[in-house]
Coordinates of N, CA and C in Angstrom, one line a residue:
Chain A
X1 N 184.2 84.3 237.0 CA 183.6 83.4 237.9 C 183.7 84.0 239.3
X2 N 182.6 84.5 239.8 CA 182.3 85.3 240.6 C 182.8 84.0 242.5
X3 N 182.4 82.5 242.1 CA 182.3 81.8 243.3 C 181.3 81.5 244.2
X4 N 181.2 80.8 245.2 CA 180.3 80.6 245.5 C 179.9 81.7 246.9
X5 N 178.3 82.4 246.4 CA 178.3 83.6 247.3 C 177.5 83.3 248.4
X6 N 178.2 83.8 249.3 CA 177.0 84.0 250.5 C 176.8 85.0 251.1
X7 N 175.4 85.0 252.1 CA 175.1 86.2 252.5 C 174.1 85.6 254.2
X8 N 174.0 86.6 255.2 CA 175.5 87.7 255.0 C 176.3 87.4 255.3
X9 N 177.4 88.0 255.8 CA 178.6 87.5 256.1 C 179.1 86.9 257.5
X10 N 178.1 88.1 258.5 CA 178.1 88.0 259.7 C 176.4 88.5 260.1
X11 N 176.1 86.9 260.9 CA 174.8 87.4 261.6 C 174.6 87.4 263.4
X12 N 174.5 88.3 263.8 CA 174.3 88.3 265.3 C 172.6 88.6 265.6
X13 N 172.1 87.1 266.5 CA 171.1 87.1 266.7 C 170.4 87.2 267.9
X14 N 169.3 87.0 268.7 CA 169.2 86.9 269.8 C 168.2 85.5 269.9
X15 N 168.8 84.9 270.8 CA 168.0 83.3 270.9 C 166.9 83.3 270.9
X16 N 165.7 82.2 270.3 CA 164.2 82.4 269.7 C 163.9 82.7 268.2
X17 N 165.3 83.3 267.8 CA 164.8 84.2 266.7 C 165.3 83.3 265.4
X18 N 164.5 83.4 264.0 CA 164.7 82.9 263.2 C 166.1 83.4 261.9
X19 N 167.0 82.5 261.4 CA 167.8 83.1 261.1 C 167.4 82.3 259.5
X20 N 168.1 83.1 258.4 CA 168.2 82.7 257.1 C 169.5 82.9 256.4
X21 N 170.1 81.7 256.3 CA 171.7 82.1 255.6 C 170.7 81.9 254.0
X22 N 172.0 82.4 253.2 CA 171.5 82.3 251.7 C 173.0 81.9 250.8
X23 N 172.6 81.7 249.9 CA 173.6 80.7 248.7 C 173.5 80.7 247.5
X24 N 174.5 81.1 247.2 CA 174.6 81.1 245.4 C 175.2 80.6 245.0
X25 N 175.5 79.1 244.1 CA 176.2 78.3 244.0 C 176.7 78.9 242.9
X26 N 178.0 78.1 242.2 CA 179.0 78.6 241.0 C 177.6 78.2 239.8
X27 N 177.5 78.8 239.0 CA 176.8 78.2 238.0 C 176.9 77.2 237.0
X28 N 176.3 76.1 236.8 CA 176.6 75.0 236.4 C 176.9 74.1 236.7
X29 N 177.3 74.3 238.4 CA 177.5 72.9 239.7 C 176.3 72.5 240.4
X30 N 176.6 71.2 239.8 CA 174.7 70.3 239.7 C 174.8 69.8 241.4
X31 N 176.1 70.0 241.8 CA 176.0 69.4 243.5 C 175.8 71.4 244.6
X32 N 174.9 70.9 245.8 CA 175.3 72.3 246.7 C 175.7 71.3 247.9
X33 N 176.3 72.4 248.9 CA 176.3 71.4 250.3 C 176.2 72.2 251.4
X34 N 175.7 72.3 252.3 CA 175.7 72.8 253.5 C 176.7 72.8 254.8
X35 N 177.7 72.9 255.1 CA 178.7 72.4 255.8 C 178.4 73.3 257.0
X36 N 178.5 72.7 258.6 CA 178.5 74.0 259.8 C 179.9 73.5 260.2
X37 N 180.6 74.5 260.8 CA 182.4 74.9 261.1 C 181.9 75.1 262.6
X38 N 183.1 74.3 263.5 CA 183.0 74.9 264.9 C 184.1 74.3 265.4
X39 N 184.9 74.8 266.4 CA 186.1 74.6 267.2 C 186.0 73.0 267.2
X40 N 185.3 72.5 268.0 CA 184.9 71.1 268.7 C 184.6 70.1 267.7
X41 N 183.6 70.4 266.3 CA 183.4 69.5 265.8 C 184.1 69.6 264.4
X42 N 185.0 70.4 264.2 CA 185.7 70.7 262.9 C 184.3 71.2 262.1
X43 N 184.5 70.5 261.1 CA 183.3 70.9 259.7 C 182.7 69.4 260.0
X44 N 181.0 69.7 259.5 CA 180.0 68.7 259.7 C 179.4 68.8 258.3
X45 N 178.7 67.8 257.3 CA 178.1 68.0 256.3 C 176.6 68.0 257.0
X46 N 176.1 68.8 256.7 CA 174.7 69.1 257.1 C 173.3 68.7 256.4
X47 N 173.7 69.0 254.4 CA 172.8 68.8 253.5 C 173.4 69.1 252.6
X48 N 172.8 68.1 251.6 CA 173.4 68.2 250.6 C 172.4 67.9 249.4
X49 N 172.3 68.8 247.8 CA 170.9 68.9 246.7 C 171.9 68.1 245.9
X50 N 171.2 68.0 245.0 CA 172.0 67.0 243.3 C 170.4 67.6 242.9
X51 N 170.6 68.7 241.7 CA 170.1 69.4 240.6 C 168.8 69.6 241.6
X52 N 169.0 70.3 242.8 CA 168.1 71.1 243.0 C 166.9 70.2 244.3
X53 N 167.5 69.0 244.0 CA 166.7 67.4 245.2 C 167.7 67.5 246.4
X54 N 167.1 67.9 247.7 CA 167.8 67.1 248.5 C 168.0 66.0 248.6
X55 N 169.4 65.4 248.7 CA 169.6 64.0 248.8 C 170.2 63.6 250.1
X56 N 170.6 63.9 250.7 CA 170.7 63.4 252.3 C 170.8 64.6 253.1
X57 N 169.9 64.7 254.2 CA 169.7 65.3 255.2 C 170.3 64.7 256.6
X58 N 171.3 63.5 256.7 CA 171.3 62.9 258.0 C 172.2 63.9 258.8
X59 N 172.8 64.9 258.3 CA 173.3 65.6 259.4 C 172.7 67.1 259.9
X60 N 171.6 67.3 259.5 CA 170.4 68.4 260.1 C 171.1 68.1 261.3
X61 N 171.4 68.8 262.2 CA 171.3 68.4 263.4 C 169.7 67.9 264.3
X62 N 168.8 69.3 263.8 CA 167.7 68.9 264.6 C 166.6 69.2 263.7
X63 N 164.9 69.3 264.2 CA 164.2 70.0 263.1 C 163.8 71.2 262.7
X64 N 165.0 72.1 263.8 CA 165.0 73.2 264.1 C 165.6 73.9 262.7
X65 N 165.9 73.0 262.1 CA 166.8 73.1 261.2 C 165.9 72.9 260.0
X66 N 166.5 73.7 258.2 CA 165.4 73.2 257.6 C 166.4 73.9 256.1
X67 N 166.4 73.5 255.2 CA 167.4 73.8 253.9 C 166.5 73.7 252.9
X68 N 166.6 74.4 252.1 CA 165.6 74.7 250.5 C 166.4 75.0 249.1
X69 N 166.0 74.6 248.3 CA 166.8 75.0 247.1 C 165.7 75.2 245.8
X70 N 165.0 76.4 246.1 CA 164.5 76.6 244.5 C 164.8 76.2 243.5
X71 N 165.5 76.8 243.2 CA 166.5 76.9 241.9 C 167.6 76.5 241.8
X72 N 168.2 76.7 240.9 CA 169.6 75.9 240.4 C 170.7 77.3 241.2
X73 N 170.2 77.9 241.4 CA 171.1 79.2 241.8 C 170.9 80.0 243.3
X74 N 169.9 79.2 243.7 CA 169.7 80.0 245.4 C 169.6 78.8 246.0
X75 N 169.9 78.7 247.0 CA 169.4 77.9 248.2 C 169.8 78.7 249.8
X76 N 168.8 78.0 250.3 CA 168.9 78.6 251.9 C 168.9 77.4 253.1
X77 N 169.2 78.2 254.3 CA 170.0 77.1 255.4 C 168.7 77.8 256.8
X78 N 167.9 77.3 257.0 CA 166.4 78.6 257.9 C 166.9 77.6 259.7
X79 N 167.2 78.1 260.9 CA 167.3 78.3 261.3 C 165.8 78.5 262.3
X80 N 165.4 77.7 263.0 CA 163.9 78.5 263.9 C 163.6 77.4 264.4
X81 N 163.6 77.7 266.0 CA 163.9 79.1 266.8 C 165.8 78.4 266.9
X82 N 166.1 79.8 266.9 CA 167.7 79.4 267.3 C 168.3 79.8 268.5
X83 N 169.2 79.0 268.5 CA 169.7 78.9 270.2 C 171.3 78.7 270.2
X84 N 171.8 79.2 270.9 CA 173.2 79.3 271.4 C 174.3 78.8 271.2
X85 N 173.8 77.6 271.1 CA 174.6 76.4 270.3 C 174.6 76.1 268.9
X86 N 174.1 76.9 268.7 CA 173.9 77.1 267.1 C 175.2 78.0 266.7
X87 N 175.9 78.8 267.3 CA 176.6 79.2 266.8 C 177.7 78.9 266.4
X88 N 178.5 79.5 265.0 CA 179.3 78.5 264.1 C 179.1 79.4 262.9
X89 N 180.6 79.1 262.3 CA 180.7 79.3 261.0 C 179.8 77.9 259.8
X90 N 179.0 79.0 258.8 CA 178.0 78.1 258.0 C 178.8 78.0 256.4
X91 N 179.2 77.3 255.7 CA 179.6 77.2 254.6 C 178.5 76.6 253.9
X92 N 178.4 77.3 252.4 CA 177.9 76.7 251.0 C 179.0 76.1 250.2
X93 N 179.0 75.1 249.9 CA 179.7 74.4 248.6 C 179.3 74.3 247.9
X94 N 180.3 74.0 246.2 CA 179.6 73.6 245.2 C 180.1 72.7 244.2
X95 N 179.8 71.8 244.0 CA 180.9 71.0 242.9 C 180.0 70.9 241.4
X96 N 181.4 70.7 240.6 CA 180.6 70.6 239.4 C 180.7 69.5 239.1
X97 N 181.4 67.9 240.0 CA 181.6 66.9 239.0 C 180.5 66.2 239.2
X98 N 180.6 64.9 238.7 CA 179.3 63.7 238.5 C 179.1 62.9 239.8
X99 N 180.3 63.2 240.9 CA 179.7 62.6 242.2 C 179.9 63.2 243.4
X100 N 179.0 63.2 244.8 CA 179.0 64.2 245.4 C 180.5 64.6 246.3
X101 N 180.6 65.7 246.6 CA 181.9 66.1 247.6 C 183.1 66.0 246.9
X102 N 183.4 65.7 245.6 CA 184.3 66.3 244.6 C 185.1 67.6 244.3
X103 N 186.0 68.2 244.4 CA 186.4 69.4 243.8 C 185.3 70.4 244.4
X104 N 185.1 70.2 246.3 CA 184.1 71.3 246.5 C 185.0 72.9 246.2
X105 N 184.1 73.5 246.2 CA 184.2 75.4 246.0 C 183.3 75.9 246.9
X106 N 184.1 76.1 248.0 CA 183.2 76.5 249.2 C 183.2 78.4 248.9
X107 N 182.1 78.8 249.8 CA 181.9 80.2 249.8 C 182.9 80.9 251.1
X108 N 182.5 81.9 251.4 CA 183.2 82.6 252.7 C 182.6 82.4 253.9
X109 N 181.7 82.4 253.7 CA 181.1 81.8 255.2 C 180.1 82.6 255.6
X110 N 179.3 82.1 256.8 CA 178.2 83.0 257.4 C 178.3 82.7 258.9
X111 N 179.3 83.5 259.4 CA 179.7 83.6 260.8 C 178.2 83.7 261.8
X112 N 177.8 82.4 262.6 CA 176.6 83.0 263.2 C 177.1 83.0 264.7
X113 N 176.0 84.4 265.3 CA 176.1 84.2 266.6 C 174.7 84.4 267.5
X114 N 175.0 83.6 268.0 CA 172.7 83.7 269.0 C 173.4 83.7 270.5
X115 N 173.0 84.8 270.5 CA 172.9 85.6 272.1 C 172.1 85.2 273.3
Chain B
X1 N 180.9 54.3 259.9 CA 181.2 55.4 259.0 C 183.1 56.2 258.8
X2 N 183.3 56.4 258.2 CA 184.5 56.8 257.6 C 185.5 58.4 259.1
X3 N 186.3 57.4 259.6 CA 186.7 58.7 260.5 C 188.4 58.8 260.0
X4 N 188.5 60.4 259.9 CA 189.7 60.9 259.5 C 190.4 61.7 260.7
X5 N 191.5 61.5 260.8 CA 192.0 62.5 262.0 C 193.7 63.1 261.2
X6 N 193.6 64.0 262.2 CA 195.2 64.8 262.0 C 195.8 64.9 263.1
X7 N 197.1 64.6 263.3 CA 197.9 64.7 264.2 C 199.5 65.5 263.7
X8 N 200.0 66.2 264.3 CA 199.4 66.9 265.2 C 197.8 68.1 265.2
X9 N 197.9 68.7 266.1 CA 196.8 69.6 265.4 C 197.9 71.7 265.1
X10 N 198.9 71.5 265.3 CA 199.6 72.7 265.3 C 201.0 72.1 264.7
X11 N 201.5 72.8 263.9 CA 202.8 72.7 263.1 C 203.4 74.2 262.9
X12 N 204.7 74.4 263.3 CA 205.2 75.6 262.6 C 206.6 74.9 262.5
X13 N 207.4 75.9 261.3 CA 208.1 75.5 260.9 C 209.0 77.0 260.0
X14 N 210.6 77.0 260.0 CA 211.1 78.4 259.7 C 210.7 78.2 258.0
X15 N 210.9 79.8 257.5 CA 210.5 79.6 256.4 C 211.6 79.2 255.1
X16 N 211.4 78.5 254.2 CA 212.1 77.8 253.4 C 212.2 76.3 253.5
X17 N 212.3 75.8 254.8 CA 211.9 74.6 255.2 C 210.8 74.1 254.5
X18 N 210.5 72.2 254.7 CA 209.6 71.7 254.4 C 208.8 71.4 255.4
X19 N 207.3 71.1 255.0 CA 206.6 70.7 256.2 C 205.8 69.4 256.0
X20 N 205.4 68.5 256.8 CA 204.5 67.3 256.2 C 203.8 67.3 257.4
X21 N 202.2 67.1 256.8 CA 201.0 66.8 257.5 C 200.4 65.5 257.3
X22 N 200.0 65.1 258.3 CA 199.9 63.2 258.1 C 198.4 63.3 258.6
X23 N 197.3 62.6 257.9 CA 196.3 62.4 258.0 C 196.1 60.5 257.9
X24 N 195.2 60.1 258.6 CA 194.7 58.8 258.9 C 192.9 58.6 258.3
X25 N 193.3 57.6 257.8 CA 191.3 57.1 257.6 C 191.2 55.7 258.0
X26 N 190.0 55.6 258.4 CA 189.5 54.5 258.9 C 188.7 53.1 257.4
X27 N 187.8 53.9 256.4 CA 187.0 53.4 255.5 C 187.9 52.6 254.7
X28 N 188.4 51.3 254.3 CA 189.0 50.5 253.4 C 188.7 50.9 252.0
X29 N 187.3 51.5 252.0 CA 186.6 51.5 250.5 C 187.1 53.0 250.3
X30 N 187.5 53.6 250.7 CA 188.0 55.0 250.4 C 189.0 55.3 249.5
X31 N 188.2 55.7 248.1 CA 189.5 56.1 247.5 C 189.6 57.6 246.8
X32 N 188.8 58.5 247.4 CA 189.7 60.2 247.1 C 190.0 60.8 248.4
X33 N 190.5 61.3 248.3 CA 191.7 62.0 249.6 C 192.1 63.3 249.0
X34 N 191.0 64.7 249.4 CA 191.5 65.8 249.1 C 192.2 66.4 250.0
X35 N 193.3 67.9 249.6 CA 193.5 68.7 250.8 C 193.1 69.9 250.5
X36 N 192.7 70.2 251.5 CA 192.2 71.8 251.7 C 192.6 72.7 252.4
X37 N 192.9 73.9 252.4 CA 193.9 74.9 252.9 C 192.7 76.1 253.3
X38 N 192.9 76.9 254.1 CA 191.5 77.6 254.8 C 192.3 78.7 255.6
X39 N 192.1 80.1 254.8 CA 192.7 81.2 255.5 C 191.8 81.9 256.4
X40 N 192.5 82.8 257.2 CA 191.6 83.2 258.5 C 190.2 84.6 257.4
X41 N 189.2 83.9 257.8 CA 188.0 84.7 257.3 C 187.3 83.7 256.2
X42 N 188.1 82.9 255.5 CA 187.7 82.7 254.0 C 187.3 81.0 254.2
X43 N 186.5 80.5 253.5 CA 185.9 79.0 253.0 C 187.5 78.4 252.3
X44 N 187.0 76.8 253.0 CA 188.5 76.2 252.2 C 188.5 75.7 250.9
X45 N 189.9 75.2 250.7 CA 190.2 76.0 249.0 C 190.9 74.8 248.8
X46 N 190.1 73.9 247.8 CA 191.0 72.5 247.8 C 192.8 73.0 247.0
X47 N 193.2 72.2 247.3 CA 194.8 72.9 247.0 C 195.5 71.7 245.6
X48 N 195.2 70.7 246.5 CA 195.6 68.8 245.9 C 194.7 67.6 246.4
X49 N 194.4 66.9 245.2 CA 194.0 65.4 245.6 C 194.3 64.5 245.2
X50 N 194.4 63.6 245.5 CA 194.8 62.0 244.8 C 193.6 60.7 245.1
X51 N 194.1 60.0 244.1 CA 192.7 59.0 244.3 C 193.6 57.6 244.0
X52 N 193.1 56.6 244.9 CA 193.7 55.0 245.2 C 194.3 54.5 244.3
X53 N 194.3 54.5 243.3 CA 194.9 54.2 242.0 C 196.2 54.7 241.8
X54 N 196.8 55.7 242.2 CA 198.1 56.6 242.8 C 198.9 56.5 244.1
X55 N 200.1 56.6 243.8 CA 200.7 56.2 245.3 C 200.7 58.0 245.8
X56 N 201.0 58.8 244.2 CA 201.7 59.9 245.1 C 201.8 61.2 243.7
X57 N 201.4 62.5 244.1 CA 200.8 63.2 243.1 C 201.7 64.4 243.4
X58 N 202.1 65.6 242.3 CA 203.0 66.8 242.9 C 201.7 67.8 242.1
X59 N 202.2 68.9 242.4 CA 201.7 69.7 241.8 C 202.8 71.7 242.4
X60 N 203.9 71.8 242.0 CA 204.7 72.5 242.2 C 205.5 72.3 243.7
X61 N 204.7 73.3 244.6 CA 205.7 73.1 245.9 C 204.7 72.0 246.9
X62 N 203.9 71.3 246.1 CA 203.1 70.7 247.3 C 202.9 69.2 246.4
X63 N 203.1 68.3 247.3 CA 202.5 66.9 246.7 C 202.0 65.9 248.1
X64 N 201.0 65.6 247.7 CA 200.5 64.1 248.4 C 201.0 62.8 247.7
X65 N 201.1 62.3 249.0 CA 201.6 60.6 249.1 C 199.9 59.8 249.5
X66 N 199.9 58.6 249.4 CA 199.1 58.0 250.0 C 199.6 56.7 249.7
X67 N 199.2 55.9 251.2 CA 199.5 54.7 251.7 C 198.6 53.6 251.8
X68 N 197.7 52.9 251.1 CA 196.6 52.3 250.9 C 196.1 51.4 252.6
X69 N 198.0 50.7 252.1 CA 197.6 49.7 253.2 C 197.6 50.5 254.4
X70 N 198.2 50.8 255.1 CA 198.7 51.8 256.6 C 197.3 52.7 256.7
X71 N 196.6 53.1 255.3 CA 195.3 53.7 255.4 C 196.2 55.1 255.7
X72 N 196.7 55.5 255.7 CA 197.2 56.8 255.6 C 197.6 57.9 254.4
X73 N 197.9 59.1 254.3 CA 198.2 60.0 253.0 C 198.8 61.1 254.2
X74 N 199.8 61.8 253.2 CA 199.7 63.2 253.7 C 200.4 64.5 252.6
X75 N 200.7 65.2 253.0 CA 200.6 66.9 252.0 C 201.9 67.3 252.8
X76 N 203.1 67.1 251.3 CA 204.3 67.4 251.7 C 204.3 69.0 250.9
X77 N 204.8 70.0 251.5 CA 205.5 71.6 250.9 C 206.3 71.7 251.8
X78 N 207.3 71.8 250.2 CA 208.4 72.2 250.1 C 208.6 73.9 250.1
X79 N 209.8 74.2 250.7 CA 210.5 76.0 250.5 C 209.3 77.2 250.6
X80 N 208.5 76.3 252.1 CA 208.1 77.5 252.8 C 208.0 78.6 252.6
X81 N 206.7 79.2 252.9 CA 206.6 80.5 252.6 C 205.5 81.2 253.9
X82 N 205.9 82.6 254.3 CA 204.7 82.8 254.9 C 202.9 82.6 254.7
X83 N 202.7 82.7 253.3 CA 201.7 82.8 252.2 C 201.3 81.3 252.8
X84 N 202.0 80.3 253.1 CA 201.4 79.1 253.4 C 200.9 78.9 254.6
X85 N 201.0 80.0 255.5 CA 200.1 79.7 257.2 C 198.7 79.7 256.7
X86 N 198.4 78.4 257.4 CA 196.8 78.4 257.1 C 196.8 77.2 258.4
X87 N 195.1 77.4 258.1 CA 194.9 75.5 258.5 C 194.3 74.9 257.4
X88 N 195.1 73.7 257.4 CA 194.8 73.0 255.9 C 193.9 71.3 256.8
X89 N 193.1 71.2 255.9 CA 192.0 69.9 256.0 C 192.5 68.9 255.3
X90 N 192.3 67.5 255.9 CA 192.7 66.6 254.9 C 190.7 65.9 254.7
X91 N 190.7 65.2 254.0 CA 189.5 64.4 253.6 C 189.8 63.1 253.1
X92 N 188.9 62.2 253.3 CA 188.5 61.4 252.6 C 186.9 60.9 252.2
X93 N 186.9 60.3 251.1 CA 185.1 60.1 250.5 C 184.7 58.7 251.7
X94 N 183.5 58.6 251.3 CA 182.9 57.1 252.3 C 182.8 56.2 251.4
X95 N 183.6 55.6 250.2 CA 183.3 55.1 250.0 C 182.1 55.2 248.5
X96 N 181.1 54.3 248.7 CA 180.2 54.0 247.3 C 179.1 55.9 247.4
X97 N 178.6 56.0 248.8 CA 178.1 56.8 248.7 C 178.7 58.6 248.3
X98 N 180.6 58.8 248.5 CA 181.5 59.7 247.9 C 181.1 61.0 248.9
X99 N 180.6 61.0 250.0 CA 180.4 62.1 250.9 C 181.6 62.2 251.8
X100 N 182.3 63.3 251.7 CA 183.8 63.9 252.4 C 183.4 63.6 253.8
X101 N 184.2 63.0 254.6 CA 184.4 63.3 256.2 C 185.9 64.0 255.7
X102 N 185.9 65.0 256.8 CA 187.0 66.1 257.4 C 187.9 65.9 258.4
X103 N 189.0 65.7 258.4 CA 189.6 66.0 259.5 C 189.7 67.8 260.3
X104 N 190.0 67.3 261.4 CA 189.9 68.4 262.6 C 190.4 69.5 261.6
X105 N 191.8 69.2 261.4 CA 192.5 70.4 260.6 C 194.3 70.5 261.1
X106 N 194.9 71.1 261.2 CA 196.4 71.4 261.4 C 196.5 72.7 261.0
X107 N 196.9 73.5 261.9 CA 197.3 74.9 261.9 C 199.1 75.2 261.5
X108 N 199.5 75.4 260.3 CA 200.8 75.3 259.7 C 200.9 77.2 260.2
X109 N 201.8 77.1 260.8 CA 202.3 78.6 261.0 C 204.4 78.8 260.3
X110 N 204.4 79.5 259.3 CA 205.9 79.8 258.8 C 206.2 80.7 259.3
X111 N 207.1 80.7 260.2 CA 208.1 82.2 261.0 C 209.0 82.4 259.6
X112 N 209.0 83.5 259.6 CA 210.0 84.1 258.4 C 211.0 84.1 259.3

């Protein structure tokens, strides 16, 4: 069990510009989650799928912001235009149980920074 | 909505010693309470949980308590180790909808 991957690891951007984190959940965990990490606000739940449906979006921060999940095995976190304040460590989770935020398995992170 | 805090936000302690982290929730309907441990670079790594039905759970050098009424829990380790500096997260669910709020965190540092 490889875990839950992400990519990349570290993104340095310059403000305006569009960023794409990416996610590969453990396979077989019907939950993903979106989590952003920052000094000030600890960890925020951002978004969260059940088998591939977004089911609550209330913490997008803005509509700058925008999350997808193809498939059972990718999803993405799109960024555009980004800005300054955006920066923050991004976490993917994943659970395998029957209700959300259970026994998460978070990934390593996607350190971002907008210039 | 469901607010969790930690107090203090920094703990160190010599090594072999025990240490206890006290987390608070606000949601009555709350009943899982994970902890999570988060080393510098790496995503957090649940460690122990307990759910309302339990006063109090071990699992080798580490066990949570939880106090229904007081609305509080916390994550007792025992015989210290350096291996244990981290910042560890406490959580609880909201309730019917089961979405984690986080506390800030607690930075546990062991001086050998």
């Amino acid at each position: 069990d490889a875990g839950v991957i992400q990519s990349p690891r570290h993104e340095v951007t310059e403000m305006g510009q569009e960023v794409t984190l990416r996610c590969k959940p453990i396979s077989g965990h019907d939950y993903l989650f979106w989590y952003r990490q920052t000094m000030m606000r600890g960890l925020e739940l951002l978004i969260y799928f059940n088998n591939n449906v977004p089911i609550d979006d209330s913490g997008m921060p803005e509509d700058r912001f925008s999350a997808k999940m193809p498939n059972a095995s990718f999803s993405t976190l799109k960024i555009q235009p980004s800005e300054p304040r955006d920066s923050a460590v991004y976490f993917c989770a994943s659970s395998p149980l029957g209700l959300p935020g259970l026994a998460l398995h978070f990934g390593n992170g996607t350190r971002l920074t907008v210039t | 909505g469901e607010n969790v805090e930690q107090h203090p936000s920094t703990l160190s302690v010599q090594e072999g010693d025990s240490a206890v982290i006290k987390c608070t929730y606000s949601d009555s309907a709350s009943n899982y309470f994970p902890w999570y441990k988060q080393e510098l670079g790496k995503g957090p790594q649940l460690i122990i949980d307990i759910r309302s039905n339990v006063g109090e759970k071990k699992d080798q050098r580490i066990a949570v308590t939880l106090n229904k009424t007081a609305k509080h829990f916390s994550l007792h380790i025992t015989e210290t180790q350096p291996e244990d500096s981290a910042v560890y997260f406490c959580a609880a669910d909201a309730g019917a909808n089961s979405k984690l709020t986080f506390g800030k965190g607690i930075t546990l540092s062991v001086r050998p």
